[in-house]
Amino acid sequence: MADSKSKSKKKAEDGTGGETPKDWNPRIVGFLCNWCSYTGADLAGVSRLQYTPEFIPIRVMCSGSVDVAYILKALLEGADGVFVGGCHLGDCHYLNGNYKARRRVVVVKEVLEGIGIDPRRLHLEWVSASESGKFAKVVSTFDQTLRELGPNPLAKERLL
Ligand code: FES
């Protein structure tokens, strides 16, 4: 009992919002590249692989098109975490979009850390169209990380 109290206190000190509601499940906004991760996610669904139903997929043409503003807006509007999925390095259909995504994610993580938000709330992963198992696994691992972090304190209200 004392352990859970100290956990809640620690979360409050970390700016993660303190007590976690019992019925809370992390909400994840996923920006998925049309050519790989989105297809991998689709295949995971068709193959009936299990991952959180609180994952909201948004199809983009390339991970390089995921603007910093998209990520911050998702976090401000109620997402507990943001997942960016792109083609493996060297496989981007627009040559270097995923390299841009990688650089952008590093910057956003620094910004999040600077404002007291755990940078683990943003996750970048390369998932090809055939890697449905990998997709389900990395989303589940991300979901678990968010459960440990608790609700996103940056979210003003749950609009998602
Ligand atoms: S086309 Fe998939 S990451 Fe660029």
mmCIF file of C-alpha atoms and ligand atoms in Angstrom:
data_model
loop_
_atom_site.group_PDB
_atom_site.id
_atom_site.type_symbol
_atom_site.label_atom_id
_atom_site.label_comp_id
_atom_site.label_asym_id
_atom_site.label_seq_id
_atom_site.Cartn_x
_atom_site.Cartn_y
_atom_site.Cartn_z
ATOM 1 C CA MET A 1 0.000 0.000 0.000
ATOM 2 C CA ALA A 2 2.771 2.404 0.961
ATOM 3 C CA ASP A 3 4.451 1.448 -2.291
ATOM 4 C CA SER A 4 1.496 2.550 -4.451
ATOM 5 C CA LYS A 5 1.219 5.805 -2.473
ATOM 6 C CA SER A 6 4.870 6.608 -3.056
ATOM 7 C CA LYS A 7 4.430 5.718 -6.751
ATOM 8 C CA SER A 8 1.561 8.213 -7.048
ATOM 9 C CA LYS A 9 3.621 10.832 -5.243
ATOM 10 C CA LYS A 10 6.534 10.200 -7.548
ATOM 11 C CA LYS A 11 4.242 10.545 -10.602
ATOM 12 C CA ALA A 12 2.935 13.868 -9.271
ATOM 13 C CA GLU A 13 6.493 15.110 -8.765
ATOM 14 C CA ASP A 14 7.377 14.046 -12.289
ATOM 15 C CA GLY A 15 4.502 16.098 -13.654
ATOM 16 C CA THR A 16 2.688 12.985 -14.800
ATOM 17 C CA GLY A 17 -0.528 13.869 -13.090
ATOM 18 C CA GLY A 18 -0.534 11.916 -9.802
ATOM 19 C CA GLU A 19 -3.353 9.391 -9.289
ATOM 20 C CA THR A 20 -4.230 7.373 -12.359
ATOM 21 C CA PRO A 21 -7.971 6.748 -12.850
ATOM 22 C CA LYS A 22 -8.837 3.042 -12.613
ATOM 23 C CA ASP A 23 -10.478 2.863 -16.030
ATOM 24 C CA TRP A 24 -7.667 4.748 -17.749
ATOM 25 C CA ASN A 25 -6.015 3.262 -20.820
ATOM 26 C CA PRO A 26 -3.276 5.077 -22.706
ATOM 27 C CA ARG A 27 -4.496 6.704 -25.887
ATOM 28 C CA ILE A 28 -1.956 6.572 -28.689
ATOM 29 C CA VAL A 29 -2.023 8.605 -31.878
ATOM 30 C CA GLY A 30 -0.061 6.814 -34.571
ATOM 31 C CA PHE A 31 1.217 8.616 -37.646
ATOM 32 C CA LEU A 32 1.862 5.778 -40.065
ATOM 33 C CA CYS A 33 3.595 5.922 -43.427
ATOM 34 C CA ASN A 34 1.236 4.814 -46.207
ATOM 35 C CA TRP A 35 3.829 2.552 -47.838
ATOM 36 C CA CYS A 36 5.001 0.516 -44.887
ATOM 37 C CA SER A 37 3.793 0.985 -41.306
ATOM 38 C CA TYR A 38 0.176 1.631 -42.256
ATOM 39 C CA THR A 39 0.160 -1.554 -44.328
ATOM 40 C CA GLY A 40 1.912 -3.402 -41.495
ATOM 41 C CA ALA A 41 -0.805 -2.191 -39.113
ATOM 42 C CA ASP A 42 -3.487 -3.232 -41.581
ATOM 43 C CA LEU A 43 -1.923 -6.684 -41.892
ATOM 44 C CA ALA A 44 -1.768 -6.947 -38.090
ATOM 45 C CA GLY A 45 -5.518 -6.300 -38.007
ATOM 46 C CA VAL A 46 -6.268 -8.798 -40.790
ATOM 47 C CA SER A 47 -4.061 -11.364 -39.019
ATOM 48 C CA ARG A 48 -5.975 -10.694 -35.779
ATOM 49 C CA LEU A 49 -2.829 -9.798 -33.863
ATOM 50 C CA GLN A 50 -3.573 -8.227 -30.502
ATOM 51 C CA TYR A 51 -2.598 -4.679 -29.606
ATOM 52 C CA THR A 52 -4.314 -1.855 -27.786
ATOM 53 C CA PRO A 53 -7.682 -0.731 -29.207
ATOM 54 C CA GLU A 54 -6.787 2.795 -28.002
ATOM 55 C CA PHE A 55 -4.401 3.187 -30.938
ATOM 56 C CA ILE A 56 -5.644 5.845 -33.370
ATOM 57 C CA PRO A 57 -3.951 5.385 -36.761
ATOM 58 C CA ILE A 58 -3.453 8.380 -39.029
ATOM 59 C CA ARG A 59 -2.175 7.581 -42.497
ATOM 60 C CA VAL A 60 0.490 9.922 -43.851
ATOM 61 C CA MET A 61 2.358 9.578 -47.127
ATOM 62 C CA CYS A 62 5.767 9.477 -45.433
ATOM 63 C CA SER A 63 7.109 9.672 -41.883
ATOM 64 C CA GLY A 64 9.020 12.722 -43.123
ATOM 65 C CA SER A 65 5.714 14.549 -43.527
ATOM 66 C CA VAL A 66 4.899 14.315 -39.816
ATOM 67 C CA ASP A 67 5.275 17.906 -38.718
ATOM 68 C CA VAL A 68 6.356 18.876 -35.205
ATOM 69 C CA ALA A 69 2.993 20.651 -34.857
ATOM 70 C CA TYR A 70 1.094 17.378 -35.504
ATOM 71 C CA ILE A 71 2.897 15.684 -32.629
ATOM 72 C CA LEU A 72 2.432 18.548 -30.183
ATOM 73 C CA LYS A 73 -1.222 19.004 -31.176
ATOM 74 C CA ALA A 74 -1.923 15.318 -30.550
ATOM 75 C CA LEU A 75 -0.339 15.554 -27.097
ATOM 76 C CA LEU A 76 -2.196 18.780 -26.283
ATOM 77 C CA GLU A 77 -5.524 17.324 -27.371
ATOM 78 C CA GLY A 78 -5.470 14.223 -25.222
ATOM 79 C CA ALA A 79 -3.036 11.667 -26.584
ATOM 80 C CA ASP A 80 -0.935 10.003 -23.909
ATOM 81 C CA GLY A 81 1.637 9.053 -26.486
ATOM 82 C CA VAL A 82 2.497 9.609 -30.130
ATOM 83 C CA PHE A 83 3.830 6.843 -32.346
ATOM 84 C CA VAL A 84 5.536 7.596 -35.650
ATOM 85 C CA GLY A 85 5.960 4.646 -37.995
ATOM 86 C CA GLY A 86 8.042 4.789 -41.143
ATOM 87 C CA CYS A 87 9.840 2.666 -43.713
ATOM 88 C CA HIS A 88 13.193 1.236 -42.760
ATOM 89 C CA LEU A 89 16.149 3.519 -43.421
ATOM 90 C CA GLY A 90 17.049 3.242 -47.087
ATOM 91 C CA ASP A 91 13.513 2.149 -48.044
ATOM 92 C CA CYS A 92 11.703 5.510 -47.941
ATOM 93 C CA HIS A 93 9.655 6.039 -51.101
ATOM 94 C CA TYR A 94 10.655 9.704 -51.022
ATOM 95 C CA LEU A 95 14.349 8.890 -50.587
ATOM 96 C CA ASN A 96 15.163 10.511 -47.246
ATOM 97 C CA GLY A 97 11.860 11.283 -45.517
ATOM 98 C CA ASN A 98 12.547 8.856 -42.708
ATOM 99 C CA TYR A 99 15.923 10.464 -42.031
ATOM 100 C CA LYS A 100 14.074 13.776 -41.658
ATOM 101 C CA ALA A 101 11.570 12.089 -39.328
ATOM 102 C CA ARG A 102 14.399 10.717 -37.213
ATOM 103 C CA ARG A 103 16.012 14.143 -36.843
ATOM 104 C CA ARG A 104 12.638 15.752 -36.087
ATOM 105 C CA VAL A 105 11.774 13.210 -33.391
ATOM 106 C CA VAL A 106 15.100 13.851 -31.652
ATOM 107 C CA VAL A 107 14.308 17.583 -31.565
ATOM 108 C CA VAL A 108 10.733 17.079 -30.321
ATOM 109 C CA LYS A 109 11.948 14.743 -27.581
ATOM 110 C CA GLU A 110 14.318 17.499 -26.405
ATOM 111 C CA VAL A 111 11.459 20.018 -26.448
ATOM 112 C CA LEU A 112 9.246 17.645 -24.457
ATOM 113 C CA GLU A 113 11.982 17.075 -21.911
ATOM 114 C CA GLY A 114 12.477 20.853 -21.665
ATOM 115 C CA ILE A 115 8.848 21.378 -20.690
ATOM 116 C CA GLY A 116 8.817 18.521 -18.209
ATOM 117 C CA ILE A 117 7.165 15.851 -20.355
ATOM 118 C CA ASP A 118 8.790 12.457 -20.457
ATOM 119 C CA PRO A 119 10.246 12.054 -23.977
ATOM 120 C CA ARG A 120 9.215 8.388 -23.949
ATOM 121 C CA ARG A 121 5.726 9.657 -24.816
ATOM 122 C CA LEU A 122 7.008 9.948 -28.373
ATOM 123 C CA HIS A 123 8.144 6.804 -30.142
ATOM 124 C CA LEU A 124 9.610 6.331 -33.618
ATOM 125 C CA GLU A 125 9.807 2.916 -35.214
ATOM 126 C CA TRP A 126 10.603 1.476 -38.616
ATOM 127 C CA VAL A 127 8.005 -1.118 -39.594
ATOM 128 C CA SER A 128 7.736 -2.545 -43.107
ATOM 129 C CA ALA A 129 4.500 -3.623 -44.782
ATOM 130 C CA SER A 130 5.190 -7.290 -43.992
ATOM 131 C CA GLU A 131 6.144 -6.749 -40.331
ATOM 132 C CA SER A 132 2.686 -7.037 -38.790
ATOM 133 C CA GLY A 133 4.066 -8.996 -35.829
ATOM 134 C CA LYS A 134 6.656 -6.323 -35.169
ATOM 135 C CA PHE A 135 3.981 -3.654 -35.403
ATOM 136 C CA ALA A 136 1.762 -5.332 -32.795
ATOM 137 C CA LYS A 137 4.757 -5.927 -30.537
ATOM 138 C CA VAL A 138 6.191 -2.394 -30.616
ATOM 139 C CA VAL A 139 2.764 -0.820 -30.101
ATOM 140 C CA SER A 140 2.142 -3.110 -27.115
ATOM 141 C CA THR A 141 5.541 -2.251 -25.646
ATOM 142 C CA PHE A 142 4.826 1.460 -26.149
ATOM 143 C CA ASP A 143 1.420 1.006 -24.502
ATOM 144 C CA GLN A 144 3.129 -0.613 -21.516
ATOM 145 C CA THR A 145 5.607 2.275 -21.235
ATOM 146 C CA LEU A 146 2.709 4.767 -21.244
ATOM 147 C CA ARG A 147 0.925 2.769 -18.530
ATOM 148 C CA GLU A 148 4.017 3.176 -16.380
ATOM 149 C CA LEU A 149 4.137 6.929 -17.107
ATOM 150 C CA GLY A 150 0.427 7.489 -16.423
ATOM 151 C CA PRO A 151 -1.902 10.016 -18.102
ATOM 152 C CA ASN A 152 -0.354 12.795 -20.136
ATOM 153 C CA PRO A 153 -0.239 15.934 -17.970
ATOM 154 C CA LEU A 154 0.063 18.124 -21.071
ATOM 155 C CA ALA A 155 -3.407 17.187 -22.296
ATOM 156 C CA LYS A 156 -5.773 20.051 -21.528
ATOM 157 C CA GLU A 157 -8.790 17.905 -22.208
ATOM 158 C CA ARG A 158 -9.560 14.669 -23.939
ATOM 159 C CA LEU A 159 -10.646 15.698 -27.402
ATOM 160 C CA LEU A 160 -9.496 12.443 -28.992
HETATM 161 S S1 FES B 1 7.742 6.656 -47.600
HETATM 162 FE FE1 FES B 1 7.725 5.498 -45.735
HETATM 163 S S2 FES B 1 9.000 6.683 -44.477
HETATM 164 FE FE2 FES B 1 9.048 7.783 -46.331
#
